[in-house]
Short mmCIF file of C-alpha atoms in Angstrom, two decimals:
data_model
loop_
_atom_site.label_atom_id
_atom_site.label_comp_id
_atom_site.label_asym_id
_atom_site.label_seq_id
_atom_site.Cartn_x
_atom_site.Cartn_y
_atom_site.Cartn_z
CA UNK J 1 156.73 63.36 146.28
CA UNK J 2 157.44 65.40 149.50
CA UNK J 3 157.81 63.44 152.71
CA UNK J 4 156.31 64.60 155.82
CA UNK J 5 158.34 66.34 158.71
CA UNK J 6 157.76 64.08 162.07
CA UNK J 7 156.92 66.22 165.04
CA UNK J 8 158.59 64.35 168.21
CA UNK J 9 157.79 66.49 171.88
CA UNK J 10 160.08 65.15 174.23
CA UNK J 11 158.67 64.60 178.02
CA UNK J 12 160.96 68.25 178.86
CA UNK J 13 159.47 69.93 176.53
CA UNK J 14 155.79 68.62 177.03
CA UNK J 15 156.27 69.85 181.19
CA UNK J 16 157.44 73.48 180.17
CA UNK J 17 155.09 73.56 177.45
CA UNK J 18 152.34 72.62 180.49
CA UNK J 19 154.30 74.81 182.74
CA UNK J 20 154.78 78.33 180.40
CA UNK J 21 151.56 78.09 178.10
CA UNK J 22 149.38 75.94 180.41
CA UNK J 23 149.19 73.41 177.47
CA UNK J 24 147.69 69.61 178.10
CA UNK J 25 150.27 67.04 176.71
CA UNK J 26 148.13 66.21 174.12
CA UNK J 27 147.85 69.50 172.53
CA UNK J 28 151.99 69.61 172.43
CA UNK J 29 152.53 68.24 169.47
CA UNK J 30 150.10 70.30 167.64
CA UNK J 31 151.54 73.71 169.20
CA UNK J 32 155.27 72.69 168.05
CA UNK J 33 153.96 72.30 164.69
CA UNK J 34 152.21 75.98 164.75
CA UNK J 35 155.49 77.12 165.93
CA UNK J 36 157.63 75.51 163.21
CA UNK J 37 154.84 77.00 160.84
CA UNK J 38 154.16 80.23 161.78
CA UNK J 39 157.93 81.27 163.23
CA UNK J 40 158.27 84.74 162.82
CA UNK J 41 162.19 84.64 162.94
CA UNK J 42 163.10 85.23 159.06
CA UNK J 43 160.56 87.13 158.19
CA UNK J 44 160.77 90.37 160.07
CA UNK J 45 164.37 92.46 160.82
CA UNK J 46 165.00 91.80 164.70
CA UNK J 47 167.60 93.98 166.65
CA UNK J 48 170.59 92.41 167.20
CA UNK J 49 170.26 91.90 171.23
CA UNK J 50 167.15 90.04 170.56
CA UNK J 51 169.40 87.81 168.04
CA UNK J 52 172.15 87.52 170.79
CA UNK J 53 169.48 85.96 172.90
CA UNK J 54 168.27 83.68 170.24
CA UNK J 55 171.38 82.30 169.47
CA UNK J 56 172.36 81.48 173.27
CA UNK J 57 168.97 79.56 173.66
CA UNK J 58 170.27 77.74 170.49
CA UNK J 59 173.49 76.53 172.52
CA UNK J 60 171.41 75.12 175.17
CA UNK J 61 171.41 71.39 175.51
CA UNK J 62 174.72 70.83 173.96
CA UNK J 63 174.32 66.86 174.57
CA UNK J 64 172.11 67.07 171.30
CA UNK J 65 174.35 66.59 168.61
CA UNK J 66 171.84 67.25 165.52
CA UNK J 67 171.33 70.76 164.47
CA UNK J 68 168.97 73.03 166.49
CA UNK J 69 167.12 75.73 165.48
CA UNK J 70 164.67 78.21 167.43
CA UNK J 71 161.26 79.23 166.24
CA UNK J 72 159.65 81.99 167.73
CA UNK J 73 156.05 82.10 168.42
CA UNK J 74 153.00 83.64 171.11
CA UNK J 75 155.94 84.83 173.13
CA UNK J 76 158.03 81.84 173.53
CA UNK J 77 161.04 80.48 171.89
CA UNK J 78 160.71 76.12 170.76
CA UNK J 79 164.13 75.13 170.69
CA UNK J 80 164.26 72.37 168.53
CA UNK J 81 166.78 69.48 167.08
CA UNK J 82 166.81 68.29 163.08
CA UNK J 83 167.49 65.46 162.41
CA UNK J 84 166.23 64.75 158.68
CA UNK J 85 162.59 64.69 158.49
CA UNK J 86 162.41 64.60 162.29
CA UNK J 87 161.80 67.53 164.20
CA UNK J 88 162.31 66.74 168.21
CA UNK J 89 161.28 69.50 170.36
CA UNK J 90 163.47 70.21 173.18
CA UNK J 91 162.42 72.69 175.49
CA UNK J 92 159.69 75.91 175.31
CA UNK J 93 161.47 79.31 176.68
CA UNK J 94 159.74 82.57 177.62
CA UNK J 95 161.14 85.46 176.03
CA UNK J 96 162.22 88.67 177.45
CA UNK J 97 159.21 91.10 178.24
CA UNK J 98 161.24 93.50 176.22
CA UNK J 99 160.77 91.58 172.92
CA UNK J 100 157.18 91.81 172.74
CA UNK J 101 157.59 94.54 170.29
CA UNK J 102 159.91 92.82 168.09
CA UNK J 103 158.07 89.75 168.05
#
């Protein structure tokens, strides 16, 4: 039996996600998941400045003391804490203009 990952949007992330994708708060949960699902980190080769990048938006927030991850996806980076099945969203980023090709 597989147990089911817990999407949590904090009220941060819900205002950028308003604020950078023009998003209602009730469609936040749903984009996170999309983001989780479709990341495109992993499964293309990315330049290393465009990793650099990644990994500094990962060392945002460094009162969160579960692991965070990124995911990648329509332009802009979910920056996200694990903790078990819980996924907690905590803040929406806008990439560089220059990664649109990568991405």
């Amino acid at each position: 039996m597989t147990e089911t990952i817990d999407y949590i949007v904090t009220p941060h992330a819900k205002r950028r996600l308003k604020e950078r994708l023009g998003l209602k708060p009730s469609a936040a949960k749903r984009q996170f998941k999309l983001a989780v699902e479709r990341n495109v980190l992993g499964k293309r080769e990315l330049p290393g400045f465009v990793m650099r990048w990644i990994k500094g938006a990962t060392e945002l927030r460094n009162d969160i003391d579960y692991e965070k991850k990124v995911a990648v996806y329509n332009k802009h980076a979910f920056v996200y804490s694990i903790n078990g099945i819980s996924y907690t969203l905590i803040t929406v980023l806008e990439t560089p203009a220059e990664f649109e090709k990568y991405l």
